[in-house]
Short mmCIF file of C-alpha atoms and ligand atoms in Angstrom, two decimals:
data_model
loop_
_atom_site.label_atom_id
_atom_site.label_comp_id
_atom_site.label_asym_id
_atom_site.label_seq_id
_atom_site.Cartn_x
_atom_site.Cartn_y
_atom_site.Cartn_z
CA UNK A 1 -28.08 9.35 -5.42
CA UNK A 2 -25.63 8.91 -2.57
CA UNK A 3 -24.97 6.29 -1.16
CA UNK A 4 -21.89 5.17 1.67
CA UNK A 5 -21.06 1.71 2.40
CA UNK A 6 -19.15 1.10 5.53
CA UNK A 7 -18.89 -1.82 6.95
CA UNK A 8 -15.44 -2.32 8.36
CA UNK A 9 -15.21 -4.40 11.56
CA UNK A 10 -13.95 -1.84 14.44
CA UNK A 11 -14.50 -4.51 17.82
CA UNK A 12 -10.73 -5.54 17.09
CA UNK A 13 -9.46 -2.74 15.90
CA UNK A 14 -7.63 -1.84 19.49
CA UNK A 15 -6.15 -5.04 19.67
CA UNK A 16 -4.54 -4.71 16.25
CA UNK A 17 -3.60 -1.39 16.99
CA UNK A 18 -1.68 -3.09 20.03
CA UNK A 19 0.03 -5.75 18.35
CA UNK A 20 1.06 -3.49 15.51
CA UNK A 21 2.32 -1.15 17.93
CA UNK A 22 4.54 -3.99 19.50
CA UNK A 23 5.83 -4.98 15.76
CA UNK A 24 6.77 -0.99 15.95
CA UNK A 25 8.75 -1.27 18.84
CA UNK A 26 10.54 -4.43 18.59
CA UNK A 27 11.59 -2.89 14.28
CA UNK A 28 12.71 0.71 15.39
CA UNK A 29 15.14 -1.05 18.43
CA UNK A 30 16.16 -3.86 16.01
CA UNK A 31 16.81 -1.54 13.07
CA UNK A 32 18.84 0.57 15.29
CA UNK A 33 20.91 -2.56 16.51
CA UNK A 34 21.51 -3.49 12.88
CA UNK A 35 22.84 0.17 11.80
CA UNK A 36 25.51 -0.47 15.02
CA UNK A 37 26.27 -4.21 14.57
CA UNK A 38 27.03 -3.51 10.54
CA UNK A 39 28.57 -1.05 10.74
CA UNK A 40 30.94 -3.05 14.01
CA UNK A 41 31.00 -6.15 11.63
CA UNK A 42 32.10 -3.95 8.33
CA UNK A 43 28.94 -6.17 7.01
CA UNK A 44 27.54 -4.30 3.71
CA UNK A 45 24.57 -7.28 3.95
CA UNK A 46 23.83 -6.09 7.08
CA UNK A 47 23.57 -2.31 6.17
CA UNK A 48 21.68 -3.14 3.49
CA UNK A 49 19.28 -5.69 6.10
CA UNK A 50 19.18 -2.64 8.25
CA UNK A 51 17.96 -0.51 5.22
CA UNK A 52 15.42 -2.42 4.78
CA UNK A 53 13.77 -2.82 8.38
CA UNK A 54 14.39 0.56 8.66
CA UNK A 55 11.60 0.76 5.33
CA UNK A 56 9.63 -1.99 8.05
CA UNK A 57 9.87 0.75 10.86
CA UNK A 58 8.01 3.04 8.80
CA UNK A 59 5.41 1.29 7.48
CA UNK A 60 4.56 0.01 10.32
CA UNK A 61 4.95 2.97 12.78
CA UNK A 62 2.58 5.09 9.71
CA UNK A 63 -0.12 1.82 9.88
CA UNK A 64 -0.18 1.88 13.36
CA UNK A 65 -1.23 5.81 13.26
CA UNK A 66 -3.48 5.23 10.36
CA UNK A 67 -5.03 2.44 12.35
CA UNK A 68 -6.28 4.84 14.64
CA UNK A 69 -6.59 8.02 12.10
CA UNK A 70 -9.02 5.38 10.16
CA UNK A 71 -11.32 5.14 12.56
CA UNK A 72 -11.96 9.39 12.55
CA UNK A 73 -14.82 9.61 10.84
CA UNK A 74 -14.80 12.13 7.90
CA UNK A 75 -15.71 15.95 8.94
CA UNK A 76 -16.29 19.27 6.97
CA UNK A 77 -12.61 19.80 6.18
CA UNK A 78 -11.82 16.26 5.24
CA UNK A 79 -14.88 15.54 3.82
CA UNK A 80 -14.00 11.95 2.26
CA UNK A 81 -12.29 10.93 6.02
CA UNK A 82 -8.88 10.27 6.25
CA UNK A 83 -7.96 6.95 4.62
CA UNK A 84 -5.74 9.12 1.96
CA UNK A 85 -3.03 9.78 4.58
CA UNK A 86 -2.05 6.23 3.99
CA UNK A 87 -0.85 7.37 0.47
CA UNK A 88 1.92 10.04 2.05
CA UNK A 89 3.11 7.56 4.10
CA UNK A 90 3.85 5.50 1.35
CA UNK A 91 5.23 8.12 -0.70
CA UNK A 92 7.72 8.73 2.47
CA UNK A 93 8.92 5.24 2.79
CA UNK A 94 9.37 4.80 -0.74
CA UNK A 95 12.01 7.79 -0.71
CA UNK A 96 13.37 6.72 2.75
CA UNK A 97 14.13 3.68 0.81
CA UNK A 98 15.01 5.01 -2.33
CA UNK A 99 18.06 6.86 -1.17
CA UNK A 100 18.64 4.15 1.48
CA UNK A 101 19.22 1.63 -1.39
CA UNK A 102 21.24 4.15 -3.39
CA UNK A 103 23.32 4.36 -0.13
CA UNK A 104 24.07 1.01 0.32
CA UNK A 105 24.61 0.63 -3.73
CA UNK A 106 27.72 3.03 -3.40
CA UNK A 107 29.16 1.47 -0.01
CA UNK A 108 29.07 -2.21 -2.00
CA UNK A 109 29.85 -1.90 -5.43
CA UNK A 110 33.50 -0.91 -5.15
CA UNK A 111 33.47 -4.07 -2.79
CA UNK A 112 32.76 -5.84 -5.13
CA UNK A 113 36.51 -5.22 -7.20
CA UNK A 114 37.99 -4.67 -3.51
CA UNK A 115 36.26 -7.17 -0.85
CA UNK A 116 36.72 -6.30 2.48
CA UNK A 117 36.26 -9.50 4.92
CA UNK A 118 33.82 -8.57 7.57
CA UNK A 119 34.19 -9.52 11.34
CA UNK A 120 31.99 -13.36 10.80
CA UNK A 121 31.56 -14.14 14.39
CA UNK A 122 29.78 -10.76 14.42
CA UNK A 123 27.45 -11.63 11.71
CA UNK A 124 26.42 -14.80 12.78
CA UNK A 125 25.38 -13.89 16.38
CA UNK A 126 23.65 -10.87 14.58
CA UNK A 127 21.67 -13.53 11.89
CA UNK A 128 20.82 -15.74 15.02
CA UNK A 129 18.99 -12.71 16.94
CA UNK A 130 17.54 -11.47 13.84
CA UNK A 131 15.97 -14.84 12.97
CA UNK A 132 14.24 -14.56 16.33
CA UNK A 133 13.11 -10.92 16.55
CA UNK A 134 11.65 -10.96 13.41
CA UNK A 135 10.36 -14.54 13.97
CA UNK A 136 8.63 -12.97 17.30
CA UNK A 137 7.24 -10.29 15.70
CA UNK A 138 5.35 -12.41 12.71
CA UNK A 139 4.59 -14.72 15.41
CA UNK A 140 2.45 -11.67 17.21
CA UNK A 141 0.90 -10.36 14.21
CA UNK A 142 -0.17 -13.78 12.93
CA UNK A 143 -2.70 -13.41 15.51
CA UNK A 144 -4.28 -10.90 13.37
CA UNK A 145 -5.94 -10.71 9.80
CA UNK A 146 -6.97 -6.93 9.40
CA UNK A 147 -5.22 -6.25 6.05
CA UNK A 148 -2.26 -3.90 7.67
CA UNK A 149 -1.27 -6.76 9.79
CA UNK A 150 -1.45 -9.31 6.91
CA UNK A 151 0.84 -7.10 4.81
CA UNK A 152 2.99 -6.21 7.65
CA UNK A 153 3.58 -10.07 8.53
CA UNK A 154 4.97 -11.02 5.16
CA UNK A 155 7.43 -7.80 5.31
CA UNK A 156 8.69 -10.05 8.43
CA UNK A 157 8.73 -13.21 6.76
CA UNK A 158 10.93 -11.88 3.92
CA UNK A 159 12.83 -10.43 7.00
CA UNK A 160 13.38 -13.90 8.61
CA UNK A 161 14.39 -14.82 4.83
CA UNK A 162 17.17 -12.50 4.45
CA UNK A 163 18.06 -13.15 8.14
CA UNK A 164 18.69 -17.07 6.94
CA UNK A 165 21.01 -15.83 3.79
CA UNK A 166 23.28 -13.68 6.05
CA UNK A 167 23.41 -16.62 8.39
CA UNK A 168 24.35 -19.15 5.74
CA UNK A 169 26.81 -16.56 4.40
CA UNK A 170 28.68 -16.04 7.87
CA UNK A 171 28.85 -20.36 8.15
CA UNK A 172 30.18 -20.41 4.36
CA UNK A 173 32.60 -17.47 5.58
CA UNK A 174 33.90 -19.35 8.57
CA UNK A 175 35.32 -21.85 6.60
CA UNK A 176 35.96 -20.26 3.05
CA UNK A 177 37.76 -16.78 2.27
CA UNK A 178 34.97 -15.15 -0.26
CA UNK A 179 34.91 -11.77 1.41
CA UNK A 180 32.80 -11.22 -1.91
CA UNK A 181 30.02 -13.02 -0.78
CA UNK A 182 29.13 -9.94 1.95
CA UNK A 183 28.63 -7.05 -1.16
CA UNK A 184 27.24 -9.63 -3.19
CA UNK A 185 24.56 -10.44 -0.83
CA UNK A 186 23.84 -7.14 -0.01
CA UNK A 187 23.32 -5.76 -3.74
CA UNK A 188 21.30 -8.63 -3.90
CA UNK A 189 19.25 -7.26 -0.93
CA UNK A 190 19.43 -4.04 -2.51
CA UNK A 191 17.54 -4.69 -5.89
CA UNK A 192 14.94 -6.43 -4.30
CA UNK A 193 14.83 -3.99 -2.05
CA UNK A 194 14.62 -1.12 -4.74
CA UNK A 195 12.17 -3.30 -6.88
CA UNK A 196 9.38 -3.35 -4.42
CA UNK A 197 9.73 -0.19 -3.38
CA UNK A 198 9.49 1.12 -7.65
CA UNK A 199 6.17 -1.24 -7.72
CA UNK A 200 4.65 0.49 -4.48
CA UNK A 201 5.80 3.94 -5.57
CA UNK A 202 3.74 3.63 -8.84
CA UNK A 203 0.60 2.55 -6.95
CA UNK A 204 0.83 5.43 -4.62
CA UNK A 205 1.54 7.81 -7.68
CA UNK A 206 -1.30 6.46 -9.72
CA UNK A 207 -3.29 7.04 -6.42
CA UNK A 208 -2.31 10.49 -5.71
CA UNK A 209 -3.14 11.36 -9.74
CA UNK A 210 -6.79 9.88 -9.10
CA UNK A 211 -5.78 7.17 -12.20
CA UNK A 212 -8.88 4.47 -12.40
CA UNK A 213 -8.17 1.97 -10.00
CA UNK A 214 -9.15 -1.06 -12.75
CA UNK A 215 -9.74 -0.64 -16.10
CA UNK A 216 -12.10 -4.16 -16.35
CA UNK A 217 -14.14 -2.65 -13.96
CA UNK A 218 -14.89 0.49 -15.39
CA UNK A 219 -15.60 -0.93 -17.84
CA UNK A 220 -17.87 -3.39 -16.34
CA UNK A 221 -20.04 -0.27 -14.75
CA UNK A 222 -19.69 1.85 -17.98
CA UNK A 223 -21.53 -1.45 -19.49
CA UNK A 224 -24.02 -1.55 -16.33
CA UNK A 225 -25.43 2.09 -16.75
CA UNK A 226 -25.27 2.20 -20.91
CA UNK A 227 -27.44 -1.11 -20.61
CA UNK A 228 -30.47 0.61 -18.96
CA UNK A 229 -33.01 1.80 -21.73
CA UNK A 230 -33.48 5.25 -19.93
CA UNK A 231 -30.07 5.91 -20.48
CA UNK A 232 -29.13 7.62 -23.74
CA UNK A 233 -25.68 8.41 -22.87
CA UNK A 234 -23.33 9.17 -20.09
CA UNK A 235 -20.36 11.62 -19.90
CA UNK A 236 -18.06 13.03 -16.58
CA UNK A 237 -18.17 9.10 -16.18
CA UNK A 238 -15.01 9.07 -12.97
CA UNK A 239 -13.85 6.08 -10.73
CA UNK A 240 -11.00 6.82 -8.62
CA UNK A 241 -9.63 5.16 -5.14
CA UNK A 242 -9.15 7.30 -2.30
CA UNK A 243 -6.49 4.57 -1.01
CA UNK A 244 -5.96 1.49 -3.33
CA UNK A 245 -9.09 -0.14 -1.24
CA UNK A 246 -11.90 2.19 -1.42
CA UNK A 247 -13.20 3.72 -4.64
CA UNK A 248 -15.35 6.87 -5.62
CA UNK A 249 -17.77 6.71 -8.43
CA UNK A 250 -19.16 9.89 -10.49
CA UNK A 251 -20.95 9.83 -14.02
CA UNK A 252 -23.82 12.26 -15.96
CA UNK A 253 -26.77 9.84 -17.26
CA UNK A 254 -28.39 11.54 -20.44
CA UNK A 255 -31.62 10.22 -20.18
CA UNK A 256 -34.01 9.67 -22.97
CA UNK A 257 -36.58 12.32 -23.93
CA UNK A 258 -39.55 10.72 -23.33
CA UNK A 259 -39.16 9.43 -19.88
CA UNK A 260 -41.63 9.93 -16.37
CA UNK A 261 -40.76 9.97 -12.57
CA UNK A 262 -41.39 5.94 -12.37
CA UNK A 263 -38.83 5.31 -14.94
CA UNK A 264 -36.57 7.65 -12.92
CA UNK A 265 -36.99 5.72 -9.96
CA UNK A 266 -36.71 1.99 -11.52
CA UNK A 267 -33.86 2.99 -13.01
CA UNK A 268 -32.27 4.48 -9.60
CA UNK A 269 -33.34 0.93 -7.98
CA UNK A 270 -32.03 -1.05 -10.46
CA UNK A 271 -28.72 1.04 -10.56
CA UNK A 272 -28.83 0.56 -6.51
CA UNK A 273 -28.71 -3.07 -6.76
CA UNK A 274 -26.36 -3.73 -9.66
CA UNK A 275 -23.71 -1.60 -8.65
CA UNK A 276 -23.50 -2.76 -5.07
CA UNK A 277 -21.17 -5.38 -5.66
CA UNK A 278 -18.58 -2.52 -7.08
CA UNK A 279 -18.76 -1.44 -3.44
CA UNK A 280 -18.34 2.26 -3.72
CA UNK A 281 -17.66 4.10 -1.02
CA UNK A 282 -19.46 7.46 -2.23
CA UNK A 283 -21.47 7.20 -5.22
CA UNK A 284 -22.54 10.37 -7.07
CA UNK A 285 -24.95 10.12 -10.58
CA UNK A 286 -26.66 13.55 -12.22
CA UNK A 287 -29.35 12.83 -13.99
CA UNK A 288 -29.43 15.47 -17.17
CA UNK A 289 -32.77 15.42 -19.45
CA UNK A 290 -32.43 15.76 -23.22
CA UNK A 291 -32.89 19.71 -23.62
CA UNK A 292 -30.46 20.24 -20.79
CA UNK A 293 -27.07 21.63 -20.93
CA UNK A 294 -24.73 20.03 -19.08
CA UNK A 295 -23.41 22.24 -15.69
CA UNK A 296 -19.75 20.72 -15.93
CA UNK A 297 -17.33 21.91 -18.49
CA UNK A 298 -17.05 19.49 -21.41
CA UNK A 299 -13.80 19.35 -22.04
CA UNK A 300 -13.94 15.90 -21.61
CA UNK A 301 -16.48 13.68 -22.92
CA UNK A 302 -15.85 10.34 -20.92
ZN1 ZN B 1 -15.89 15.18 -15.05
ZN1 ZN B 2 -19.95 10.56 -0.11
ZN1 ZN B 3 -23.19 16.42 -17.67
#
């Protein structure tokens, strides 16, 4: 039994690729801007602002290829198509921003015993024209609700969020001498920063290791296929996700001794309709009889 169900909607896919590939351009020039302007202002928030679209850059410039590489169907050499790439791309951000964060970590900490006040007039106009790039660029992928652009537009709004702190900083630092406000921020930034990025980094890892996607719903299947009274057993019983979003299913039914063709074939019906809700994108059951031996290796009894 094989079975492949695809069913993504492709009619809007080139206008999402479009407006991603806007967000793209608008990040890499604005994250290059911020690199100059904090390093002009002697801003650590702003480094550490400019760390973190430069994390935005990359997501977004790898989800606007993998918009189009998802659309490749799958071939002889990449037999389960190409919605794994997504996982390097993750894996490269999340070290991009890894050492980004430890970067910014050793320019602010010893700011924190010696502030340094940074230039404020600099900041401010910097906050102001941050507030409306990023503003622009959630503004253009609001239009969209493919599940890239979804994720992409809260990146932005957390953008526009740190975008208001730096600007309420520079006011406060206008009037007030707290140079210690700027490093404070910015480890601030940093942690959160380096907290998402250890979340998304386990995902990908548990991803890359083939790790069951959900434990309740194995479970749930494991309880679908032992339910069947032509099933005596199962074992080499696998779910794994090829990218967080589409899963692979493999088990061995044991079926009972004394069973005929029609049972085989209620059962496969049955199996058909109960396990369509999982929505498996490649489904793979042996059927072994009683006085079989298994042709897998059984060094794991699952
Ligand atoms: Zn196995
Ligand atoms: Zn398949
Ligand atoms: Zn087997």
């Amino acid at each position: 039994m094989h079975s492949h169900n695809h069913n993504h909607a492709t009619d809007s896919n080139s206008d999402a690729s479009r407006r991603i590939g806007w967000a793209f351009f608008l990040n890499v020039v604005f994250t290059i801007i911020e690199f100059i302007g904090g390093w002009l202002t002697n801003s650590t928030a702003i480094m550490a602002d400019a760390v973190h679209d430069l994390g935005d850059s990359l997501s977004i410039g790898s989800a606007w290829v993998l918009n189009k590489l998802s659309d490749k169907k799958a071939d002889n050499t990449f037999s389960y198509g190409y919605k794994r790439f997504s996982l390097l791309g993750a894996l490269i951000n999340g070290m991009v921003l890894t050492l980004g964060s430890i970067w910014i970590l050793l320019e602010s900490i010893p700011r924190l015993i010696e502030p340094e006040m940074p230039q404020v007039e600099g900041m401010l106009l910097l906050s102001i024209f941050g507030i409306a790039v990023n503003g622009f660029a959630a503004y253009k992928l609001s239009e969209g609700n493919s599940l890239n652009e979804r994720v992409l537009n809260w990146h932005l709004l957390e953008d526009v969020l740190g975008w208001v702190a730096v600007l309420i900083v520079s006011i406060v630092l206008m009037f007030k001498p707290w140079p210690i406000l700027d490093p404070v921020l910015s480890i601030g930034f940093t942690l959160f920063i380096l907290f998402n990025v250890g979340r998304n980094l386990k995902e990908t890892i548990l991803l890359f290791f083939q790790a069951t996607p959900d434990n309740k719903q194995l479970h749930e299947v494991r309880s679908i296929l032992t339910s069947k009274p032509e099933v005596k057993e199962l074992h080499h019983f696998h779910i794994w996700s090829l990218d967080g979003e589409h899963s692979v299913m493999t088990v061995h039914l044991v079926l009972n001794a004394e069973i005929t063709v029609a049972h085989i074939k209620n059962l496969k019906t049955q199996l058909q309709k109960e396990l369509k809700v999982f929505e498996f994108v490649h489904t793979t059951i042996e059927l072994e009889f009683t006085d079989e031996v298994c042709r897998d290796d059984n060094s794991h009894r699952l």
